[in-house]
Amino acid sequence: MPRTSLLLPVLAAAAALPWIAAVPPSSRRRGVPSFVPRGTALRARGGSDLPEADPAVPYFAEAAPDTGGGFSPDGGAPAAAPVPDFLEEPPPAAPVPVPVEEEASALAIAEEVLSPPADAADAAAAPPARSKSDVLERVLSAAAMLAGVGAVFGRGGTTAVTALVLAAQAAMYREASSVCLRGGGSAARKWSWFAAAQLLVVAPAVPELAAWRGLPLAGHAAASACLVAFVLGMAAEAELDADAIGSRLGEAAVYVLASLVTTFQSSYFIRTVHEYGKGWIIFPALLVIVNDSMAYVFGRHMGRVALIPRLSPKKTVEGFLGAAAYTAALSVPLARWAFGANAAAADPRHALAVAAFVSVVSPFGGFLASAVKRAHGAKDFGNSIPGHGGVVDRLDCQLVTAPFVYLYLKRFF
């Protein structure tokens, strides 16, 4: 049985580890009842008795002498009469001072009543727990993905590996550009830039294509055509203002950056497999999987200090260091398994060098991916891999590792 098939259960388990945890104010009473019968003795504020009103005379006639402005029995013009003192609104009462001790006690009681319980607040802030179906979906998709990749590496040759890398490049480019442009942009411009990147960067990595002497000129011609089409497209805009120019420049920058991060870096997989064999693809990939899984395990059980809280709040210093130590310890036996009788490739010094890069530098590919997703409000780069997100979500750290491995091999082998 091929060594790749023996490792599939271990890789599936490693991929599944990260997914297994005012009271209304009272109405004031007026100083005088709303209905006061005439001829009734009223008690004014302060307790003094008022004289009884004559029932034969209208009430407001007794409130003030006739000066020509109020009601007059002999036919004066009606007008608003002065309001008696005892009907005026009483001044607001001065606030009663509350002892400091009673005020503090009342505030403490109100805070205790109005504040939610600590466990309820923690439950609201915590992310929703993953259901068993989600975990099962992630495990099954990881097993299927690893089985497919293992079949390509175990039974296929370099051509099959190259085809797999090319398919991954197209998927990653589509995901990255779609997230950055929020699904917008021109499909023609997007894929023309991708084709130019393939001719400039990827084709020279394939020995059969690199033998063609006209390949560099063809790649340069494709890039030049994209440049001309880009400028003419801007000139053809109906309203070419500063915002329109900025939008077009931003779109082109996304295509160039997506090509640089995905196509350019992943082209080193093709170079490595053609020049040094499949073992130098499998071994670093296993180290990345181990490091990522152990970072979650150590961070989950020992993590206290956030590593880069603004970009990736769940990554901790303890997880970073624990994963580095575990990856270094496992690198030597993994190298012996991957390279077998090739003593030079299985040298512990090379295994530890690759493990050091994978532990210290490769995680920053994941941090960069987290920053891009956070900037554009995306949870994942896609949904092509159920339970895992997109292809970029699975290969972000692998992309950073690929150029280092090839250049390291060029130096020491």
CSV table of C-alpha atoms in Angstrom, one decimal:
chain,number,residue,atom,x,y,z
A,1,MET,CA,0.0,0.0,0.0
A,2,PRO,CA,1.4,3.5,-0.8
A,3,ARG,CA,2.7,5.6,2.1
A,4,THR,CA,0.2,8.3,1.2
A,5,SER,CA,-2.7,6.0,1.7
A,6,LEU,CA,-1.4,5.0,5.1
A,7,LEU,CA,-1.3,8.6,6.3
A,8,LEU,CA,-4.8,9.5,5.2
A,9,PRO,CA,-6.6,8.7,8.5
A,10,VAL,CA,-3.9,10.7,10.4
A,11,LEU,CA,-4.4,13.8,8.1
A,12,ALA,CA,-8.2,13.5,8.3
A,13,ALA,CA,-8.0,13.5,12.1
A,14,ALA,CA,-5.6,16.4,12.1
A,15,ALA,CA,-7.9,18.5,9.9
A,16,ALA,CA,-10.8,17.8,12.1
A,17,LEU,CA,-9.2,18.9,15.4
A,18,PRO,CA,-10.0,22.6,15.2
A,19,TRP,CA,-13.8,21.9,15.1
A,20,ILE,CA,-14.4,19.5,18.0
A,21,ALA,CA,-16.8,24.2,21.9
A,22,ALA,CA,-37.4,52.8,34.2
A,23,VAL,CA,-40.4,53.4,36.3
A,24,PRO,CA,-42.8,55.8,34.5
A,25,PRO,CA,-43.1,59.2,36.3
A,26,SER,CA,-46.1,59.7,38.5
A,27,SER,CA,-48.5,62.5,37.7
A,28,ARG,CA,-48.4,65.5,40.1
A,29,ARG,CA,-51.5,66.6,41.9
A,30,ARG,CA,-52.5,70.1,41.4
A,31,GLY,CA,-52.9,72.4,44.4
A,32,VAL,CA,-56.7,72.8,43.8
A,33,PRO,CA,-59.2,70.1,42.9
A,34,SER,CA,-60.5,70.1,39.3
A,35,PHE,CA,-64.0,70.9,40.5
A,36,VAL,CA,-64.7,73.4,43.2
A,37,PRO,CA,-68.4,74.1,43.9
A,38,ARG,CA,-69.3,77.7,44.4
A,39,GLY,CA,-70.1,78.7,48.0
A,40,THR,CA,-67.7,76.2,49.4
A,41,ALA,CA,-65.1,77.3,51.9
A,42,LEU,CA,-61.6,76.6,50.4
A,43,ARG,CA,-58.5,76.1,52.5
A,44,ALA,CA,-55.5,77.8,50.8
A,45,ARG,CA,-51.9,76.7,50.9
A,46,GLY,CA,-50.5,77.1,54.4
A,47,GLY,CA,-53.8,76.2,56.1
A,48,SER,CA,-55.5,79.7,56.2
A,49,ASP,CA,-59.3,79.8,55.6
A,50,LEU,CA,-60.7,81.7,52.7
A,51,PRO,CA,-63.9,83.7,52.9
A,52,GLU,CA,-67.0,82.0,51.6
A,53,ALA,CA,-68.1,83.0,48.1
A,54,ASP,CA,-71.6,84.5,47.5
A,55,PRO,CA,-73.5,81.9,45.5
A,56,ALA,CA,-75.5,84.7,43.7
A,57,VAL,CA,-72.4,86.3,42.2
A,58,PRO,CA,-70.4,84.6,39.5
A,59,TYR,CA,-67.2,83.1,40.8
A,60,PHE,CA,-64.7,85.2,38.9
A,61,ALA,CA,-66.5,88.4,39.8
A,62,GLU,CA,-65.2,88.0,43.4
A,63,ALA,CA,-61.7,87.2,42.3
A,64,ALA,CA,-60.9,90.9,41.5
A,65,PRO,CA,-62.7,94.3,41.3
A,66,ASP,CA,-64.1,95.2,38.0
A,67,THR,CA,-61.6,97.3,36.0
A,68,GLY,CA,-63.3,97.1,32.7
A,69,GLY,CA,-61.3,94.0,31.6
A,70,GLY,CA,-63.3,91.2,33.3
A,71,PHE,CA,-66.9,90.2,33.6
A,72,SER,CA,-69.2,93.1,34.6
A,73,PRO,CA,-72.9,92.8,35.5
A,74,ASP,CA,-73.6,96.2,33.7
A,75,GLY,CA,-72.3,95.0,30.3
A,76,GLY,CA,-68.5,95.4,30.3
A,77,ALA,CA,-66.6,93.7,27.5
A,78,PRO,CA,-65.6,90.2,28.6
A,79,ALA,CA,-61.9,89.6,29.0
A,80,ALA,CA,-59.5,87.2,30.8
A,81,ALA,CA,-59.7,87.8,34.5
A,82,PRO,CA,-56.6,87.4,36.8
A,83,VAL,CA,-56.2,84.0,38.2
A,84,PRO,CA,-56.5,83.8,42.0
A,85,ASP,CA,-53.3,83.0,43.9
A,86,PHE,CA,-54.6,79.7,45.2
A,87,LEU,CA,-55.2,78.5,41.6
A,88,GLU,CA,-51.6,79.1,40.5
A,89,GLU,CA,-49.3,76.2,39.9
A,90,PRO,CA,-47.2,75.6,43.0
A,91,PRO,CA,-43.4,76.0,42.6
A,92,PRO,CA,-41.5,72.8,42.2
A,93,ALA,CA,-40.4,71.2,45.5
A,94,ALA,CA,-36.7,71.3,46.3
A,95,PRO,CA,-35.1,67.8,45.9
A,96,VAL,CA,-34.7,66.0,49.1
A,97,PRO,CA,-31.1,65.1,49.7
A,98,VAL,CA,-30.3,61.4,49.8
A,99,PRO,CA,-27.6,60.1,52.0
A,100,VAL,CA,-24.5,58.8,50.1
A,101,GLU,CA,-24.8,55.4,51.6
A,102,GLU,CA,-28.4,55.0,50.5
A,103,GLU,CA,-27.6,56.3,47.0
A,104,ALA,CA,-24.7,53.9,46.6
A,105,SER,CA,-26.9,51.0,47.8
A,106,ALA,CA,-29.7,51.9,45.4
A,107,LEU,CA,-27.2,52.1,42.5
A,108,ALA,CA,-25.8,48.7,43.4
A,109,ILE,CA,-29.2,47.1,43.5
A,110,ALA,CA,-30.2,48.7,40.1
A,111,GLU,CA,-27.0,47.5,38.5
A,112,GLU,CA,-27.5,44.0,39.9
A,113,VAL,CA,-31.1,43.9,38.6
A,114,LEU,CA,-30.5,45.4,35.2
A,115,SER,CA,-27.2,43.7,34.3
A,116,PRO,CA,-27.4,40.2,32.7
A,117,PRO,CA,-25.8,37.3,34.5
A,118,ALA,CA,-22.1,36.7,33.8
A,119,ASP,CA,-22.8,33.3,32.2
A,120,ALA,CA,-25.5,34.8,30.0
A,121,ALA,CA,-23.1,37.6,28.8
A,122,ASP,CA,-20.4,35.1,28.1
A,123,ALA,CA,-22.8,32.9,26.2
A,124,ALA,CA,-23.9,35.8,24.1
A,125,ALA,CA,-20.3,36.8,23.3
A,126,ALA,CA,-19.1,33.3,22.5
A,127,PRO,CA,-19.4,31.9,19.0
A,128,PRO,CA,-22.2,29.4,18.4
A,129,ALA,CA,-21.2,25.9,19.1
A,130,ARG,CA,-20.6,23.6,16.2
A,131,SER,CA,-23.2,20.9,15.8
A,132,LYS,CA,-22.3,17.3,15.3
A,133,SER,CA,-23.5,17.5,11.7
A,134,ASP,CA,-21.0,20.4,11.0
A,135,VAL,CA,-18.1,18.4,12.5
A,136,LEU,CA,-19.1,15.3,10.5
A,137,GLU,CA,-19.3,17.4,7.3
A,138,ARG,CA,-15.9,18.8,7.9
A,139,VAL,CA,-14.3,15.4,8.6
A,140,LEU,CA,-15.9,13.7,5.6
A,141,SER,CA,-14.9,16.5,3.2
A,142,ALA,CA,-11.4,16.5,4.6
A,143,ALA,CA,-11.2,12.7,4.1
A,144,ALA,CA,-12.5,13.0,0.5
A,145,MET,CA,-10.1,15.9,-0.2
A,146,LEU,CA,-7.1,14.0,1.2
A,147,ALA,CA,-8.1,10.8,-0.6
A,148,GLY,CA,-8.2,12.7,-4.0
A,149,VAL,CA,-4.9,14.5,-3.4
A,150,GLY,CA,-3.4,11.2,-2.2
A,151,ALA,CA,-4.6,9.4,-5.3
A,152,VAL,CA,-3.0,12.1,-7.5
A,153,PHE,CA,0.3,11.9,-5.7
A,154,GLY,CA,0.3,8.2,-5.2
A,155,ARG,CA,-0.7,7.0,-8.6
A,156,GLY,CA,-0.3,10.0,-10.9
A,157,GLY,CA,2.9,11.4,-12.3
A,158,THR,CA,4.2,14.9,-12.5
A,159,THR,CA,1.7,15.7,-15.2
A,160,ALA,CA,-1.2,14.9,-12.9
A,161,VAL,CA,0.3,17.0,-10.1
A,162,THR,CA,0.8,19.9,-12.5
A,163,ALA,CA,-2.8,19.7,-13.6
A,164,LEU,CA,-3.9,19.6,-9.9
A,165,VAL,CA,-1.9,22.8,-9.2
A,166,LEU,CA,-3.3,24.5,-12.3
A,167,ALA,CA,-6.9,23.8,-11.2
A,168,ALA,CA,-6.1,25.0,-7.7
A,169,GLN,CA,-4.6,28.2,-9.1
A,170,ALA,CA,-7.8,29.0,-11.1
A,171,ALA,CA,-10.0,28.4,-8.0
A,172,MET,CA,-7.8,30.5,-5.7
A,173,TYR,CA,-7.6,33.4,-8.2
A,174,ARG,CA,-11.4,33.4,-8.6
A,175,GLU,CA,-12.0,33.3,-4.9
A,176,ALA,CA,-9.5,36.0,-4.0
A,177,SER,CA,-10.6,38.4,-6.7
A,178,SER,CA,-14.3,37.8,-5.9
A,179,VAL,CA,-13.8,38.5,-2.2
A,180,CYS,CA,-11.8,41.7,-2.8
A,181,LEU,CA,-14.2,43.0,-5.4
A,182,ARG,CA,-17.3,41.7,-3.6
A,183,GLY,CA,-18.4,39.8,-6.6
A,184,GLY,CA,-18.0,42.8,-9.0
A,185,GLY,CA,-15.5,43.5,-11.7
A,186,SER,CA,-15.4,42.4,-15.4
A,187,ALA,CA,-15.0,38.7,-16.1
A,188,ALA,CA,-13.2,39.5,-19.3
A,189,ARG,CA,-10.6,41.7,-17.6
A,190,LYS,CA,-10.3,39.3,-14.7
A,191,TRP,CA,-9.4,36.2,-16.8
A,192,SER,CA,-7.3,38.1,-19.3
A,193,TRP,CA,-5.0,39.1,-16.4
A,194,PHE,CA,-5.0,35.5,-15.2
A,195,ALA,CA,-4.0,34.2,-18.6
A,196,ALA,CA,-1.2,36.7,-18.8
A,197,ALA,CA,0.1,35.6,-15.4
A,198,GLN,CA,0.0,31.9,-16.6
A,199,LEU,CA,2.1,32.7,-19.6
A,200,LEU,CA,4.6,34.9,-17.7
A,201,VAL,CA,5.0,32.8,-14.5
A,202,VAL,CA,3.5,29.3,-14.7
A,203,ALA,CA,4.4,28.2,-18.2
A,204,PRO,CA,8.2,28.7,-17.6
A,205,ALA,CA,7.9,26.3,-14.6
A,206,VAL,CA,6.8,23.4,-16.9
A,207,PRO,CA,9.8,21.9,-18.6
A,208,GLU,CA,7.9,21.0,-21.8
A,209,LEU,CA,6.7,24.5,-22.2
A,210,ALA,CA,9.9,26.2,-21.0
A,211,ALA,CA,11.7,24.6,-23.9
A,212,TRP,CA,9.8,26.8,-26.4
A,213,ARG,CA,12.1,29.8,-27.0
A,214,GLY,CA,9.2,32.1,-27.9
A,215,LEU,CA,7.5,31.6,-24.5
A,216,PRO,CA,8.9,34.7,-22.7
A,217,LEU,CA,7.9,36.9,-25.7
A,218,ALA,CA,4.4,35.4,-25.7
A,219,GLY,CA,4.0,36.1,-22.0
A,220,HIS,CA,5.2,39.7,-22.4
A,221,ALA,CA,2.8,40.2,-25.3
A,222,ALA,CA,-0.2,39.0,-23.2
A,223,ALA,CA,0.7,41.3,-20.4
A,224,SER,CA,1.1,44.2,-22.8
A,225,ALA,CA,-2.3,43.5,-24.3
A,226,CYS,CA,-3.9,43.6,-20.9
A,227,LEU,CA,-2.3,47.0,-20.3
A,228,VAL,CA,-3.5,48.4,-23.5
A,229,ALA,CA,-7.0,47.1,-23.0
A,230,PHE,CA,-7.1,48.4,-19.5
A,231,VAL,CA,-6.2,52.0,-20.5
A,232,LEU,CA,-8.5,52.0,-23.5
A,233,GLY,CA,-11.3,50.7,-21.3
A,234,MET,CA,-10.9,53.6,-18.9
A,235,ALA,CA,-10.9,56.1,-21.8
A,236,ALA,CA,-14.2,54.7,-23.1
A,237,GLU,CA,-16.0,55.4,-19.8
A,238,ALA,CA,-19.0,57.7,-20.3
A,239,GLU,CA,-18.1,59.7,-17.2
A,240,LEU,CA,-14.4,59.5,-16.4
A,241,ASP,CA,-14.1,61.3,-13.1
A,242,ALA,CA,-11.7,60.7,-10.2
A,243,ASP,CA,-13.9,58.1,-8.6
A,244,ALA,CA,-14.2,56.1,-11.9
A,245,ILE,CA,-10.5,56.1,-12.4
A,246,GLY,CA,-9.9,55.0,-8.8
A,247,SER,CA,-12.4,52.2,-9.1
A,248,ARG,CA,-10.7,50.9,-12.3
A,249,LEU,CA,-7.2,51.2,-10.8
A,250,GLY,CA,-8.4,49.3,-7.7
A,251,GLU,CA,-9.9,46.5,-9.8
A,252,ALA,CA,-6.6,46.1,-11.7
A,253,ALA,CA,-4.6,46.1,-8.5
A,254,VAL,CA,-6.8,43.3,-7.2
A,255,TYR,CA,-6.1,41.2,-10.3
A,256,VAL,CA,-2.3,41.8,-10.1
A,257,LEU,CA,-2.2,41.1,-6.3
A,258,ALA,CA,-4.4,37.9,-6.7
A,259,SER,CA,-2.0,36.7,-9.4
A,260,LEU,CA,1.0,37.4,-7.3
A,261,VAL,CA,-0.3,35.8,-4.1
A,262,THR,CA,-1.9,32.7,-5.7
A,263,THR,CA,-0.5,32.0,-9.2
A,264,PHE,CA,3.1,33.1,-8.7
A,265,GLN,CA,3.7,31.4,-5.3
A,266,SER,CA,1.9,28.2,-6.3
A,267,SER,CA,4.0,27.9,-9.5
A,268,TYR,CA,6.8,26.7,-7.2
A,269,PHE,CA,4.9,23.5,-6.6
A,270,ILE,CA,5.3,22.8,-10.3
A,271,ARG,CA,9.0,23.6,-10.3
A,272,THR,CA,9.6,21.5,-7.2
A,273,VAL,CA,7.7,18.4,-8.4
A,274,HIS,CA,9.5,18.4,-11.8
A,275,GLU,CA,13.0,19.0,-10.4
A,276,TYR,CA,13.0,17.3,-7.0
A,277,GLY,CA,10.1,14.9,-6.9
A,278,LYS,CA,6.8,14.6,-5.1
A,279,GLY,CA,8.3,13.9,-1.7
A,280,TRP,CA,9.3,17.6,-1.4
A,281,ILE,CA,5.7,18.6,-1.9
A,282,ILE,CA,4.2,16.0,0.5
A,283,PHE,CA,6.7,16.6,3.4
A,284,PRO,CA,6.3,20.4,3.7
A,285,ALA,CA,2.5,20.1,3.3
A,286,LEU,CA,2.4,17.6,6.2
A,287,LEU,CA,4.4,20.0,8.4
A,288,VAL,CA,2.0,22.8,7.6
A,289,ILE,CA,-1.0,20.7,8.5
A,290,VAL,CA,0.6,19.6,11.7
A,291,ASN,CA,1.6,23.1,12.7
A,292,ASP,CA,-1.9,24.5,12.0
A,293,SER,CA,-3.6,21.7,13.9
A,294,MET,CA,-1.3,21.9,16.9
A,295,ALA,CA,-1.6,25.7,17.0
A,296,TYR,CA,-5.3,25.2,17.6
A,297,VAL,CA,-4.8,22.5,20.2
A,298,PHE,CA,-2.2,24.4,22.3
A,299,GLY,CA,-4.1,27.7,21.9
A,300,ARG,CA,-7.3,26.1,23.0
A,301,HIS,CA,-6.0,24.5,26.1
A,302,MET,CA,-3.1,26.8,27.1
A,303,GLY,CA,-3.7,30.1,25.2
A,304,ARG,CA,-3.8,33.3,27.3
A,305,VAL,CA,-2.0,36.0,25.2
A,306,ALA,CA,-3.4,36.9,21.8
A,307,LEU,CA,-0.7,36.9,19.1
A,308,ILE,CA,-2.2,39.4,16.6
A,309,PRO,CA,-5.6,40.3,18.1
A,310,ARG,CA,-6.6,42.8,15.5
A,311,LEU,CA,-6.2,40.4,12.5
A,312,SER,CA,-6.7,36.9,14.0
A,313,PRO,CA,-8.1,37.1,17.6
A,314,LYS,CA,-8.1,33.4,18.1
A,315,LYS,CA,-4.4,32.9,17.5
A,316,THR,CA,-2.3,32.9,20.7
A,317,VAL,CA,1.3,33.1,21.6
A,318,GLU,CA,1.1,29.9,23.5
A,319,GLY,CA,-0.4,28.1,20.5
A,320,PHE,CA,2.2,29.6,18.2
A,321,LEU,CA,5.1,28.4,20.4
A,322,GLY,CA,3.6,25.1,21.2
A,323,ALA,CA,2.9,24.3,17.5
A,324,ALA,CA,6.5,25.3,16.7
A,325,ALA,CA,7.9,22.9,19.2
A,326,TYR,CA,5.6,20.0,18.1
A,327,THR,CA,6.3,20.6,14.4
A,328,ALA,CA,10.1,20.5,15.0
A,329,ALA,CA,9.8,17.3,17.0
A,330,LEU,CA,7.7,15.6,14.4
A,331,SER,CA,9.7,16.8,11.4
A,332,VAL,CA,12.5,14.3,11.5
A,333,PRO,CA,10.3,11.1,11.6
A,334,LEU,CA,8.0,12.6,8.9
A,335,ALA,CA,11.1,13.3,6.7
A,336,ARG,CA,12.2,9.7,7.1
A,337,TRP,CA,8.7,8.5,6.2
A,338,ALA,CA,8.4,10.8,3.2
A,339,PHE,CA,11.9,10.2,1.7
A,340,GLY,CA,12.5,6.6,2.7
A,341,ALA,CA,15.9,5.4,1.6
A,342,ASN,CA,17.0,8.9,0.4
A,343,ALA,CA,19.4,9.7,3.2
A,344,ALA,CA,20.3,13.1,1.9
A,345,ALA,CA,16.7,14.3,1.7
A,346,ALA,CA,15.9,12.7,5.1
A,347,ASP,CA,18.8,14.5,6.8
A,348,PRO,CA,17.5,16.0,10.1
A,349,ARG,CA,19.1,19.3,9.5
A,350,HIS,CA,17.0,19.8,6.4
A,351,ALA,CA,13.9,18.6,8.2
A,352,LEU,CA,14.4,21.0,11.0
A,353,ALA,CA,15.2,23.9,8.6
A,354,VAL,CA,11.9,23.4,6.8
A,355,ALA,CA,10.0,23.0,10.1
A,356,ALA,CA,11.5,26.3,11.4
A,357,PHE,CA,10.2,28.2,8.3
A,358,VAL,CA,6.8,26.4,8.5
A,359,SER,CA,6.5,27.3,12.2
A,360,VAL,CA,7.7,30.9,12.1
A,361,VAL,CA,6.9,32.4,8.7
A,362,SER,CA,4.2,30.2,7.0
A,363,PRO,CA,1.4,31.2,9.6
A,364,PHE,CA,1.7,34.8,8.4
A,365,GLY,CA,0.1,33.6,5.1
A,366,GLY,CA,-3.0,32.7,7.2
A,367,PHE,CA,-2.8,36.1,9.0
A,368,LEU,CA,-2.7,37.9,5.7
A,369,ALA,CA,-5.7,35.9,4.5
A,370,SER,CA,-7.6,36.8,7.7
A,371,ALA,CA,-6.8,40.5,7.2
A,372,VAL,CA,-8.2,40.3,3.6
A,373,LYS,CA,-11.4,38.6,4.8
A,374,ARG,CA,-11.8,41.0,7.7
A,375,ALA,CA,-11.3,44.0,5.4
A,376,HIS,CA,-14.1,42.8,3.1
A,377,GLY,CA,-16.5,41.3,5.6
A,378,ALA,CA,-16.1,37.7,4.5
A,379,LYS,CA,-16.0,34.7,6.7
A,380,ASP,CA,-14.4,32.4,4.1
A,381,PHE,CA,-13.0,32.9,0.6
A,382,GLY,CA,-15.5,30.4,-0.8
A,383,ASN,CA,-17.5,27.3,-0.1
A,384,SER,CA,-16.0,24.9,-2.6
A,385,ILE,CA,-14.8,22.6,0.2
A,386,PRO,CA,-17.8,21.9,2.6
A,387,GLY,CA,-17.0,22.7,6.2
A,388,HIS,CA,-13.6,24.2,5.3
A,389,GLY,CA,-14.4,27.2,3.1
A,390,GLY,CA,-12.6,27.8,-0.1
A,391,VAL,CA,-9.3,26.6,-1.6
A,392,VAL,CA,-7.5,29.7,-0.4
A,393,ASP,CA,-8.6,29.0,3.2
A,394,ARG,CA,-6.8,25.6,2.9
A,395,LEU,CA,-3.7,26.6,1.1
A,396,ASP,CA,-2.9,30.1,2.5
A,397,CYS,CA,0.1,28.8,4.5
A,398,GLN,CA,1.1,26.3,1.9
A,399,LEU,CA,1.5,29.2,-0.6
A,400,VAL,CA,4.1,30.9,1.5
A,401,THR,CA,6.0,27.6,2.0
A,402,ALA,CA,6.3,26.6,-1.7
A,403,PRO,CA,8.8,29.3,-2.8
A,404,PHE,CA,11.0,28.7,0.3
A,405,VAL,CA,11.2,24.9,-0.3
A,406,TYR,CA,12.2,25.3,-3.9
A,407,LEU,CA,14.8,28.0,-3.3
A,408,TYR,CA,16.1,26.0,-0.3
A,409,LEU,CA,16.5,22.9,-2.5
A,410,LYS,CA,18.3,25.0,-5.2
A,411,ARG,CA,20.8,26.1,-2.6
A,412,PHE,CA,21.5,22.8,-0.8
A,413,PHE,CA,20.8,20.1,-3.4
